[in-house]
Amino acid sequence: MLKILFTAALLLAAITVSAQLKPFEFEGTKRKYLLYLPASYAANPAQAFPVVFHFHGGGMTVAEQMLYTRMNDAADKHNFIVVYPSGIKQDWNVGFEMSHQHGTNDVGFVRALLDSLKQSYRIDDKAIFATGLSRGGFFCHRLAAEMPNDFAAIASIGGPLPDSVKFYHRTDKRISVLQVHGTADEVVKYDGKANAYASAPATYSYWLAHNGLAGQRESKKMLNANKKDSTSVTVQEVSDKGITVSLVTVENGGHTWPGSAPFNIGYPLGHTTADIDINEMMWSFFSKNRKR
């Protein structure tokens, strides 16, 4: 779905990173992931750290996802671990364009990987989160539905609720959800796609209803910090008893990571908003929605 062609300028501008590429075998298949530990991890040997699983877009590598989103900067600033799992053929089983039940067992892979990480690293069980772009964002919704006992919250960028997740959602366990989407996204439509995925507003409504927040008081604010980038942002949110559901709508925004370096080489990705830094907004959301 999404293949980003990085220019030399983007690579040169990328921050210096020291992530480790690690092998991981699951169900007889050799898989891999990138692991980034913040500088504070070694300096605080008695501390347990939050962890963010960061899922790449379709066709992207874990290195591209890491460099493009610059999540490691936020990890160093806010003291959390980042895990960048790699999908088979750079894809995730999100229930369309692949069988939900009979396609790649990516949920099982994440379960096994999380169990392994807990044995090797100091992880705060109450602060395990997931985020992703495009196919990776769709997959976060699947994890929210199938692993709510493990994940406290998800943040999906450009990947609303897949139809199959609604069909197979069997638990009433609550989980916080942040959905971010551009209205001018031509890759994954803001208004949804029949027999594939819901619109961004319908995704918001679904999680409000699932979490028992429908009809409760909603906060709403508009952001337009950069008047020159042709975008603006609306944030809708309902929160109660440690659970929050938010919809961040980027007017005229494309299929991009808000606050990242804007580029549009080789694919019609559209505008990148400079009105928000989604890494900062996301971490604020995660921090207030830890498990209790």
mmCIF file of N, CA, C and O in Angstrom, residues 135-234:
data_model
loop_
_atom_site.group_PDB
_atom_site.id
_atom_site.type_symbol
_atom_site.label_atom_id
_atom_site.label_comp_id
_atom_site.label_asym_id
_atom_site.label_seq_id
_atom_site.Cartn_x
_atom_site.Cartn_y
_atom_site.Cartn_z
ATOM 1 N N ARG A 135 -0.812 0.500 6.943
ATOM 2 C CA ARG A 135 -1.095 -0.893 7.291
ATOM 3 C C ARG A 135 -0.729 -1.158 8.749
ATOM 4 O O ARG A 135 -1.404 -1.928 9.445
ATOM 5 N N GLY A 136 0.340 -0.514 9.217
ATOM 6 C CA GLY A 136 0.709 -0.649 10.620
ATOM 7 C C GLY A 136 -0.329 -0.052 11.546
ATOM 8 O O GLY A 136 -0.573 -0.553 12.649
ATOM 9 N N GLY A 137 -0.972 1.031 11.106
ATOM 10 C CA GLY A 137 -2.046 1.635 11.884
ATOM 11 C C GLY A 137 -3.284 0.769 11.916
ATOM 12 O O GLY A 137 -3.916 0.597 12.974
ATOM 13 N N PHE A 138 -3.659 0.204 10.758
ATOM 14 C CA PHE A 138 -4.772 -0.750 10.732
ATOM 15 C C PHE A 138 -4.520 -1.879 11.740
ATOM 16 O O PHE A 138 -5.415 -2.287 12.477
ATOM 17 N N PHE A 139 -3.280 -2.374 11.736
ATOM 18 C CA PHE A 139 -2.940 -3.501 12.599
ATOM 19 C C PHE A 139 -3.062 -3.142 14.082
ATOM 20 O O PHE A 139 -3.411 -3.990 14.903
ATOM 21 N N CYS A 140 -2.809 -1.899 14.422
ATOM 22 C CA CYS A 140 -2.966 -1.471 15.816
ATOM 23 C C CYS A 140 -4.393 -1.673 16.297
ATOM 24 O O CYS A 140 -4.630 -2.045 17.465
ATOM 25 N N HIS A 141 -5.364 -1.436 15.416
ATOM 26 C CA HIS A 141 -6.764 -1.663 15.793
ATOM 27 C C HIS A 141 -7.010 -3.142 16.063
ATOM 28 O O HIS A 141 -7.768 -3.505 16.978
ATOM 29 N N ARG A 142 -6.380 -4.000 15.281
ATOM 30 C CA ARG A 142 -6.525 -5.430 15.528
ATOM 31 C C ARG A 142 -5.926 -5.794 16.888
ATOM 32 O O ARG A 142 -6.507 -6.586 17.630
ATOM 33 N N LEU A 143 -4.795 -5.234 17.223
ATOM 34 C CA LEU A 143 -4.188 -5.504 18.525
ATOM 35 C C LEU A 143 -5.067 -4.983 19.657
ATOM 36 O O LEU A 143 -5.184 -5.619 20.707
ATOM 37 N N ALA A 144 -5.693 -3.831 19.446
ATOM 38 C CA ALA A 144 -6.588 -3.278 20.465
ATOM 39 C C ALA A 144 -7.753 -4.221 20.728
ATOM 40 O O ALA A 144 -8.223 -4.346 21.864
ATOM 41 N N ALA A 145 -8.229 -4.885 19.689
ATOM 42 C CA ALA A 145 -9.352 -5.799 19.822
ATOM 43 C C ALA A 145 -8.945 -7.157 20.383
ATOM 44 O O ALA A 145 -9.709 -7.791 21.108
ATOM 45 N N GLU A 146 -7.719 -7.610 20.063
ATOM 46 C CA GLU A 146 -7.320 -8.973 20.415
ATOM 47 C C GLU A 146 -6.308 -9.054 21.550
ATOM 48 O O GLU A 146 -6.128 -10.128 22.133
ATOM 49 N N MET A 147 -5.674 -7.948 21.898
ATOM 50 C CA MET A 147 -4.692 -7.967 22.988
ATOM 51 C C MET A 147 -4.894 -6.814 23.968
ATOM 52 O O MET A 147 -3.938 -6.183 24.414
ATOM 53 N N PRO A 148 -6.143 -6.518 24.359
ATOM 54 C CA PRO A 148 -6.368 -5.391 25.275
ATOM 55 C C PRO A 148 -5.862 -5.646 26.693
ATOM 56 O O PRO A 148 -5.724 -4.708 27.470
ATOM 57 N N ASN A 149 -5.603 -6.904 27.022
ATOM 58 C CA ASN A 149 -5.035 -7.194 28.338
ATOM 59 C C ASN A 149 -3.560 -6.821 28.407
ATOM 60 O O ASN A 149 -3.011 -6.662 29.498
ATOM 61 N N ASP A 150 -2.936 -6.709 27.243
ATOM 62 C CA ASP A 150 -1.509 -6.367 27.176
ATOM 63 C C ASP A 150 -1.291 -4.892 26.878
ATOM 64 O O ASP A 150 -0.485 -4.229 27.539
ATOM 65 N N PHE A 151 -2.001 -4.371 25.883
ATOM 66 C CA PHE A 151 -1.805 -2.988 25.462
ATOM 67 C C PHE A 151 -2.753 -2.059 26.213
ATOM 68 O O PHE A 151 -3.952 -2.332 26.320
ATOM 69 N N ALA A 152 -2.209 -0.963 26.702
ATOM 70 C CA ALA A 152 -3.020 0.027 27.415
ATOM 71 C C ALA A 152 -3.689 0.993 26.449
ATOM 72 O O ALA A 152 -4.779 1.499 26.719
ATOM 73 N N ALA A 153 -3.038 1.268 25.313
ATOM 74 C CA ALA A 153 -3.562 2.242 24.358
ATOM 75 C C ALA A 153 -2.886 2.040 23.016
ATOM 76 O O ALA A 153 -1.768 1.508 22.931
ATOM 77 N N ILE A 154 -3.573 2.475 21.958
ATOM 78 C CA ILE A 154 -2.983 2.477 20.619
ATOM 79 C C ILE A 154 -3.125 3.868 20.015
ATOM 80 O O ILE A 154 -3.991 4.652 20.419
ATOM 81 N N ALA A 155 -2.282 4.154 19.022
ATOM 82 C CA ALA A 155 -2.389 5.388 18.233
ATOM 83 C C ALA A 155 -2.158 5.017 16.779
ATOM 84 O O ALA A 155 -1.057 4.603 16.413
ATOM 85 N N SER A 156 -3.201 5.129 15.973
ATOM 86 C CA SER A 156 -3.112 4.772 14.563
ATOM 87 C C SER A 156 -3.020 6.022 13.700
ATOM 88 O O SER A 156 -3.861 6.912 13.805
ATOM 89 N N ILE A 157 -2.020 6.045 12.824
ATOM 90 C CA ILE A 157 -1.835 7.172 11.910
ATOM 91 C C ILE A 157 -2.180 6.703 10.493
ATOM 92 O O ILE A 157 -1.496 5.841 9.923
ATOM 93 N N GLY A 158 -3.246 7.246 9.938
ATOM 94 C CA GLY A 158 -3.612 6.905 8.559
ATOM 95 C C GLY A 158 -4.066 5.479 8.370
ATOM 96 O O GLY A 158 -3.951 4.927 7.278
ATOM 97 N N GLY A 159 -4.609 4.857 9.424
ATOM 98 C CA GLY A 159 -5.103 3.489 9.319
ATOM 99 C C GLY A 159 -6.317 3.298 10.196
ATOM 100 O O GLY A 159 -6.181 2.907 11.358
ATOM 101 N N PRO A 160 -7.535 3.584 9.706
ATOM 102 C CA PRO A 160 -8.740 3.451 10.533
ATOM 103 C C PRO A 160 -9.132 1.990 10.757
ATOM 104 O O PRO A 160 -8.398 1.071 10.389
ATOM 105 N N LEU A 161 -10.282 1.772 11.346
ATOM 106 C CA LEU A 161 -10.717 0.450 11.786
ATOM 107 C C LEU A 161 -11.034 -0.477 10.607
ATOM 108 O O LEU A 161 -11.930 -0.197 9.815
ATOM 109 N N PRO A 162 -10.323 -1.605 10.485
ATOM 110 C CA PRO A 162 -10.661 -2.581 9.437
ATOM 111 C C PRO A 162 -12.027 -3.222 9.712
ATOM 112 O O PRO A 162 -12.394 -3.462 10.868
ATOM 113 N N ASP A 163 -12.761 -3.529 8.668
ATOM 114 C CA ASP A 163 -14.074 -4.149 8.826
ATOM 115 C C ASP A 163 -13.983 -5.457 9.598
ATOM 116 O O ASP A 163 -14.851 -5.779 10.415
ATOM 117 N N SER A 164 -12.940 -6.232 9.346
ATOM 118 C CA SER A 164 -12.819 -7.548 9.975
ATOM 119 C C SER A 164 -12.653 -7.449 11.479
ATOM 120 O O SER A 164 -13.067 -8.348 12.220
ATOM 121 N N VAL A 165 -12.050 -6.375 11.952
ATOM 122 C CA VAL A 165 -11.874 -6.218 13.392
ATOM 123 C C VAL A 165 -13.231 -6.102 14.070
ATOM 124 O O VAL A 165 -13.480 -6.713 15.120
ATOM 125 N N LYS A 166 -14.139 -5.349 13.477
ATOM 126 C CA LYS A 166 -15.489 -5.239 14.029
ATOM 127 C C LYS A 166 -16.175 -6.611 14.066
ATOM 128 O O LYS A 166 -16.831 -6.970 15.036
ATOM 129 N N PHE A 167 -15.979 -7.362 13.010
ATOM 130 C CA PHE A 167 -16.659 -8.659 12.891
ATOM 131 C C PHE A 167 -16.139 -9.661 13.925
ATOM 132 O O PHE A 167 -16.913 -10.430 14.502
ATOM 133 N N TYR A 168 -14.825 -9.643 14.170
ATOM 134 C CA TYR A 168 -14.221 -10.643 15.051
ATOM 135 C C TYR A 168 -13.971 -10.129 16.477
ATOM 136 O O TYR A 168 -13.395 -10.844 17.299
ATOM 137 N N HIS A 169 -14.386 -8.905 16.766
ATOM 138 C CA HIS A 169 -14.129 -8.331 18.090
ATOM 139 C C HIS A 169 -15.004 -9.035 19.119
ATOM 140 O O HIS A 169 -16.223 -8.893 19.124
ATOM 141 N N ARG A 170 -14.379 -9.801 20.027
ATOM 142 C CA ARG A 170 -15.128 -10.652 20.942
ATOM 143 C C ARG A 170 -15.068 -10.209 22.406
ATOM 144 O O ARG A 170 -15.745 -10.787 23.246
ATOM 145 N N THR A 171 -14.261 -9.242 22.755
ATOM 146 C CA THR A 171 -14.105 -8.862 24.150
ATOM 147 C C THR A 171 -14.703 -7.490 24.415
ATOM 148 O O THR A 171 -14.755 -6.637 23.520
ATOM 149 N N ASP A 172 -15.158 -7.287 25.657
ATOM 150 C CA ASP A 172 -15.651 -5.970 26.044
ATOM 151 C C ASP A 172 -14.593 -5.195 26.819
ATOM 152 O O ASP A 172 -14.873 -4.142 27.381
ATOM 153 N N LYS A 173 -13.374 -5.710 26.847
ATOM 154 C CA LYS A 173 -12.275 -5.049 27.545
ATOM 155 C C LYS A 173 -12.020 -3.679 26.933
ATOM 156 O O LYS A 173 -11.906 -3.532 25.721
ATOM 157 N N ARG A 174 -11.926 -2.660 27.789
ATOM 158 C CA ARG A 174 -11.750 -1.289 27.296
ATOM 159 C C ARG A 174 -10.279 -0.991 27.015
ATOM 160 O O ARG A 174 -9.378 -1.528 27.652
ATOM 161 N N ILE A 175 -10.045 -0.115 26.058
ATOM 162 C CA ILE A 175 -8.696 0.289 25.700
ATOM 163 C C ILE A 175 -8.754 1.675 25.070
ATOM 164 O O ILE A 175 -9.704 2.008 24.346
ATOM 165 N N SER A 176 -7.769 2.504 25.362
ATOM 166 C CA SER A 176 -7.747 3.872 24.817
ATOM 167 C C SER A 176 -7.251 3.860 23.373
ATOM 168 O O SER A 176 -6.332 3.115 23.023
ATOM 169 N N VAL A 177 -7.868 4.708 22.549
ATOM 170 C CA VAL A 177 -7.561 4.734 21.113
ATOM 171 C C VAL A 177 -7.425 6.173 20.628
ATOM 172 O O VAL A 177 -8.294 7.014 20.882
ATOM 173 N N LEU A 178 -6.335 6.438 19.928
ATOM 174 C CA LEU A 178 -6.098 7.720 19.263
ATOM 175 C C LEU A 178 -6.042 7.456 17.765
ATOM 176 O O LEU A 178 -5.197 6.692 17.295
ATOM 177 N N GLN A 179 -6.962 8.060 17.003
ATOM 178 C CA GLN A 179 -6.988 7.914 15.547
ATOM 179 C C GLN A 179 -6.608 9.238 14.903
ATOM 180 O O GLN A 179 -7.196 10.278 15.215
ATOM 181 N N VAL A 180 -5.634 9.207 14.004
ATOM 182 C CA VAL A 180 -5.150 10.406 13.312
ATOM 183 C C VAL A 180 -5.299 10.195 11.811
ATOM 184 O O VAL A 180 -4.875 9.156 11.278
ATOM 185 N N HIS A 181 -5.903 11.174 11.122
ATOM 186 C CA HIS A 181 -6.122 10.973 9.686
ATOM 187 C C HIS A 181 -6.240 12.305 8.956
ATOM 188 O O HIS A 181 -6.832 13.255 9.472
ATOM 189 N N GLY A 182 -5.690 12.351 7.753
ATOM 190 C CA GLY A 182 -5.772 13.532 6.898
ATOM 191 C C GLY A 182 -6.969 13.460 5.974
ATOM 192 O O GLY A 182 -7.265 12.411 5.393
ATOM 193 N N THR A 183 -7.671 14.571 5.812
ATOM 194 C CA THR A 183 -8.870 14.579 4.960
ATOM 195 C C THR A 183 -8.536 14.462 3.484
ATOM 196 O O THR A 183 -9.388 14.082 2.685
ATOM 197 N N ALA A 184 -7.294 14.783 3.107
ATOM 198 C CA ALA A 184 -6.891 14.704 1.701
ATOM 199 C C ALA A 184 -6.018 13.477 1.441
ATOM 200 O O ALA A 184 -5.285 13.433 0.447
ATOM 201 N N ASP A 185 -6.093 12.496 2.306
ATOM 202 C CA ASP A 185 -5.339 11.253 2.141
ATOM 203 C C ASP A 185 -5.890 10.498 0.938
ATOM 204 O O ASP A 185 -7.052 10.089 0.935
ATOM 205 N N GLU A 186 -5.056 10.288 -0.082
ATOM 206 C CA GLU A 186 -5.490 9.574 -1.276
ATOM 207 C C GLU A 186 -5.083 8.104 -1.249
ATOM 208 O O GLU A 186 -5.420 7.345 -2.154
ATOM 209 N N VAL A 187 -4.328 7.704 -0.239
ATOM 210 C CA VAL A 187 -3.882 6.311 -0.126
ATOM 211 C C VAL A 187 -4.875 5.512 0.715
ATOM 212 O O VAL A 187 -5.347 4.445 0.317
ATOM 213 N N VAL A 188 -5.183 6.023 1.892
ATOM 214 C CA VAL A 188 -6.227 5.456 2.752
ATOM 215 C C VAL A 188 -7.246 6.566 2.972
ATOM 216 O O VAL A 188 -6.957 7.573 3.627
ATOM 217 N N LYS A 189 -8.430 6.391 2.452
ATOM 218 C CA LYS A 189 -9.419 7.464 2.419
ATOM 219 C C LYS A 189 -9.961 7.803 3.811
ATOM 220 O O LYS A 189 -10.302 6.905 4.591
ATOM 221 N N TYR A 190 -10.054 9.091 4.090
ATOM 222 C CA TYR A 190 -10.633 9.567 5.351
ATOM 223 C C TYR A 190 -12.064 9.070 5.495
ATOM 224 O O TYR A 190 -12.514 8.754 6.607
ATOM 225 N N ASP A 191 -12.785 8.986 4.380
ATOM 226 C CA ASP A 191 -14.196 8.580 4.400
ATOM 227 C C ASP A 191 -14.384 7.072 4.327
ATOM 228 O O ASP A 191 -15.522 6.590 4.224
ATOM 229 N N GLY A 192 -13.311 6.312 4.384
ATOM 230 C CA GLY A 192 -13.398 4.864 4.405
ATOM 231 C C GLY A 192 -13.479 4.229 3.031
ATOM 232 O O GLY A 192 -13.518 4.916 2.000
ATOM 233 N N LYS A 193 -13.495 2.897 3.010
ATOM 234 C CA LYS A 193 -13.565 2.131 1.756
ATOM 235 C C LYS A 193 -14.462 0.925 1.976
ATOM 236 O O LYS A 193 -14.263 0.169 2.937
ATOM 237 N N ALA A 194 -15.444 0.761 1.108
ATOM 238 C CA ALA A 194 -16.395 -0.340 1.252
ATOM 239 C C ALA A 194 -15.693 -1.686 1.258
ATOM 240 O O ALA A 194 -14.759 -1.923 0.479
ATOM 241 N N ASN A 195 -16.110 -2.561 2.155
ATOM 242 C CA ASN A 195 -15.583 -3.914 2.282
ATOM 243 C C ASN A 195 -14.100 -3.953 2.630
ATOM 244 O O ASN A 195 -13.408 -4.937 2.344
ATOM 245 N N ALA A 196 -13.631 -2.893 3.272
ATOM 246 C CA ALA A 196 -12.225 -2.865 3.682
ATOM 247 C C ALA A 196 -12.071 -2.217 5.053
ATOM 248 O O ALA A 196 -11.681 -2.862 6.024
ATOM 249 N N TYR A 197 -12.399 -0.920 5.145
ATOM 250 C CA TYR A 197 -12.175 -0.225 6.414
ATOM 251 C C TYR A 197 -13.168 0.926 6.588
ATOM 252 O O TYR A 197 -13.724 1.462 5.616
ATOM 253 N N ALA A 198 -13.389 1.298 7.831
ATOM 254 C CA ALA A 198 -14.332 2.356 8.182
ATOM 255 C C ALA A 198 -13.729 3.731 7.936
ATOM 256 O O ALA A 198 -12.510 3.879 7.753
ATOM 257 N N SER A 199 -14.554 4.753 7.953
ATOM 258 C CA SER A 199 -14.055 6.125 7.893
ATOM 259 C C SER A 199 -13.386 6.470 9.219
ATOM 260 O O SER A 199 -13.583 5.785 10.237
ATOM 261 N N ALA A 200 -12.621 7.548 9.224
ATOM 262 C CA ALA A 200 -12.005 7.994 10.473
ATOM 263 C C ALA A 200 -13.058 8.365 11.521
ATOM 264 O O ALA A 200 -12.950 7.945 12.679
ATOM 265 N N PRO A 201 -14.112 9.134 11.160
ATOM 266 C CA PRO A 201 -15.151 9.435 12.164
ATOM 267 C C PRO A 201 -15.879 8.186 12.654
ATOM 268 O O PRO A 201 -16.216 8.088 13.843
ATOM 269 N N ALA A 202 -16.136 7.214 11.765
ATOM 270 C CA ALA A 202 -16.803 5.989 12.177
ATOM 271 C C ALA A 202 -15.907 5.168 13.107
ATOM 272 O O ALA A 202 -16.395 4.493 14.028
ATOM 273 N N THR A 203 -14.604 5.224 12.879
ATOM 274 C CA THR A 203 -13.648 4.555 13.763
ATOM 275 C C THR A 203 -13.721 5.154 15.160
ATOM 276 O O THR A 203 -13.757 4.438 16.173
ATOM 277 N N TYR A 204 -13.754 6.457 15.203
ATOM 278 C CA TYR A 204 -13.885 7.186 16.476
ATOM 279 C C TYR A 204 -15.172 6.776 17.195
ATOM 280 O O TYR A 204 -15.163 6.439 18.391
ATOM 281 N N SER A 205 -16.279 6.748 16.472
ATOM 282 C CA SER A 205 -17.572 6.384 17.057
ATOM 283 C C SER A 205 -17.574 4.939 17.556
ATOM 284 O O SER A 205 -18.156 4.636 18.605
ATOM 285 N N TYR A 206 -16.938 4.053 16.800
ATOM 286 C CA TYR A 206 -16.888 2.642 17.198
ATOM 287 C C TYR A 206 -16.206 2.482 18.549
ATOM 288 O O TYR A 206 -16.725 1.791 19.439
ATOM 289 N N TRP A 207 -15.046 3.119 18.718
ATOM 290 C CA TRP A 207 -14.304 2.947 19.963
ATOM 291 C C TRP A 207 -14.966 3.698 21.122
ATOM 292 O O TRP A 207 -14.872 3.265 22.272
ATOM 293 N N LEU A 208 -15.652 4.796 20.816
ATOM 294 C CA LEU A 208 -16.439 5.457 21.864
ATOM 295 C C LEU A 208 -17.504 4.496 22.395
ATOM 296 O O LEU A 208 -17.669 4.330 23.617
ATOM 297 N N ALA A 209 -18.217 3.857 21.476
ATOM 298 C CA ALA A 209 -19.279 2.939 21.876
ATOM 299 C C ALA A 209 -18.709 1.729 22.619
ATOM 300 O O ALA A 209 -19.238 1.316 23.656
ATOM 301 N N HIS A 210 -17.651 1.167 22.090
ATOM 302 C CA HIS A 210 -17.046 -0.012 22.717
ATOM 303 C C HIS A 210 -16.594 0.287 24.144
ATOM 304 O O HIS A 210 -16.726 -0.558 25.036
ATOM 305 N N ASN A 211 -16.060 1.474 24.359
ATOM 306 C CA ASN A 211 -15.530 1.852 25.668
ATOM 307 C C ASN A 211 -16.576 2.474 26.600
ATOM 308 O O ASN A 211 -16.253 2.921 27.699
ATOM 309 N N GLY A 212 -17.838 2.505 26.153
ATOM 310 C CA GLY A 212 -18.899 3.055 26.993
ATOM 311 C C GLY A 212 -18.839 4.565 27.131
ATOM 312 O O GLY A 212 -19.319 5.127 28.121
ATOM 313 N N LEU A 213 -18.280 5.238 26.137
ATOM 314 C CA LEU A 213 -18.114 6.692 26.197
ATOM 315 C C LEU A 213 -19.071 7.445 25.279
ATOM 316 O O LEU A 213 -19.079 8.678 25.271
ATOM 317 N N ALA A 214 -19.837 6.726 24.491
ATOM 318 C CA ALA A 214 -20.756 7.383 23.554
ATOM 319 C C ALA A 214 -21.754 8.248 24.321
ATOM 320 O O ALA A 214 -22.319 7.829 25.324
ATOM 321 N N GLY A 215 -21.952 9.456 23.851
ATOM 322 C CA GLY A 215 -22.898 10.371 24.475
ATOM 323 C C GLY A 215 -22.332 11.178 25.617
ATOM 324 O O GLY A 215 -23.002 12.091 26.122
ATOM 325 N N GLN A 216 -21.114 10.862 26.044
ATOM 326 C CA GLN A 216 -20.506 11.642 27.108
ATOM 327 C C GLN A 216 -19.909 12.936 26.550
ATOM 328 O O GLN A 216 -19.709 13.091 25.351
ATOM 329 N N ARG A 217 -19.606 13.839 27.446
ATOM 330 C CA ARG A 217 -19.143 15.161 27.034
ATOM 331 C C ARG A 217 -17.834 15.083 26.250
ATOM 332 O O ARG A 217 -16.878 14.460 26.681
ATOM 333 N N GLU A 218 -17.840 15.707 25.092
ATOM 334 C CA GLU A 218 -16.681 15.710 24.203
ATOM 335 C C GLU A 218 -15.964 17.053 24.252
ATOM 336 O O GLU A 218 -16.598 18.104 24.208
ATOM 337 N N SER A 219 -14.647 17.007 24.341
ATOM 338 C CA SER A 219 -13.858 18.229 24.183
ATOM 339 C C SER A 219 -13.449 18.351 22.723
ATOM 340 O O SER A 219 -13.262 17.344 22.037
ATOM 341 N N LYS A 220 -13.331 19.580 22.258
ATOM 342 C CA LYS A 220 -12.974 19.805 20.861
ATOM 343 C C LYS A 220 -12.128 21.061 20.755
ATOM 344 O O LYS A 220 -12.472 22.091 21.340
ATOM 345 N N LYS A 221 -11.029 20.948 20.033
ATOM 346 C CA LYS A 221 -10.182 22.123 19.847
ATOM 347 C C LYS A 221 -9.579 22.114 18.451
ATOM 348 O O LYS A 221 -9.430 21.059 17.830
ATOM 349 N N MET A 222 -9.261 23.310 17.976
ATOM 350 C CA MET A 222 -8.632 23.467 16.658
ATOM 351 C C MET A 222 -7.230 24.014 16.841
ATOM 352 O O MET A 222 -6.990 24.883 17.691
ATOM 353 N N LEU A 223 -6.306 23.511 16.029
ATOM 354 C CA LEU A 223 -4.908 23.910 16.090
ATOM 355 C C LEU A 223 -4.448 24.342 14.699
ATOM 356 O O LEU A 223 -4.699 23.651 13.713
ATOM 357 N N ASN A 224 -3.782 25.466 14.651
ATOM 358 C CA ASN A 224 -3.228 25.937 13.376
ATOM 359 C C ASN A 224 -1.961 26.742 13.666
ATOM 360 O O ASN A 224 -1.877 27.932 13.373
ATOM 361 N N ALA A 225 -0.999 26.059 14.279
ATOM 362 C CA ALA A 225 0.228 26.721 14.719
ATOM 363 C C ALA A 225 1.045 27.271 13.570
ATOM 364 O O ALA A 225 1.722 28.293 13.700
ATOM 365 N N ASN A 226 0.988 26.589 12.424
ATOM 366 C CA ASN A 226 1.744 27.018 11.251
ATOM 367 C C ASN A 226 0.768 27.447 10.168
ATOM 368 O O ASN A 226 0.128 26.613 9.525
ATOM 369 N N LYS A 227 0.651 28.740 9.965
ATOM 370 C CA LYS A 227 -0.336 29.267 9.010
ATOM 371 C C LYS A 227 0.103 29.083 7.554
ATOM 372 O O LYS A 227 -0.663 29.355 6.638
ATOM 373 N N LYS A 228 1.326 28.602 7.336
ATOM 374 C CA LYS A 228 1.863 28.533 5.977
ATOM 375 C C LYS A 228 1.846 27.124 5.388
ATOM 376 O O LYS A 228 2.241 26.946 4.242
ATOM 377 N N ASP A 229 1.411 26.139 6.150
ATOM 378 C CA ASP A 229 1.547 24.765 5.643
ATOM 379 C C ASP A 229 0.264 24.222 5.002
ATOM 380 O O ASP A 229 0.185 23.044 4.700
ATOM 381 N N SER A 230 -0.748 25.035 4.830
ATOM 382 C CA SER A 230 -2.006 24.698 4.144
ATOM 383 C C SER A 230 -2.834 23.635 4.867
ATOM 384 O O SER A 230 -3.732 23.039 4.286
ATOM 385 N N THR A 231 -2.531 23.394 6.134
ATOM 386 C CA THR A 231 -3.310 22.435 6.910
ATOM 387 C C THR A 231 -3.761 23.060 8.222
ATOM 388 O O THR A 231 -3.225 24.081 8.658
ATOM 389 N N SER A 232 -4.745 22.438 8.844
ATOM 390 C CA SER A 232 -5.144 22.765 10.209
ATOM 391 C C SER A 232 -5.577 21.461 10.864
ATOM 392 O O SER A 232 -5.798 20.451 10.185
ATOM 393 N N VAL A 233 -5.701 21.470 12.168
ATOM 394 C CA VAL A 233 -5.965 20.230 12.903
ATOM 395 C C VAL A 233 -7.135 20.434 13.860
ATOM 396 O O VAL A 233 -7.204 21.445 14.558
ATOM 397 N N THR A 234 -8.040 19.455 13.886
ATOM 398 C CA THR A 234 -9.123 19.426 14.862
ATOM 399 C C THR A 234 -8.962 18.190 15.736
ATOM 400 O O THR A 234 -8.759 17.084 15.220
#
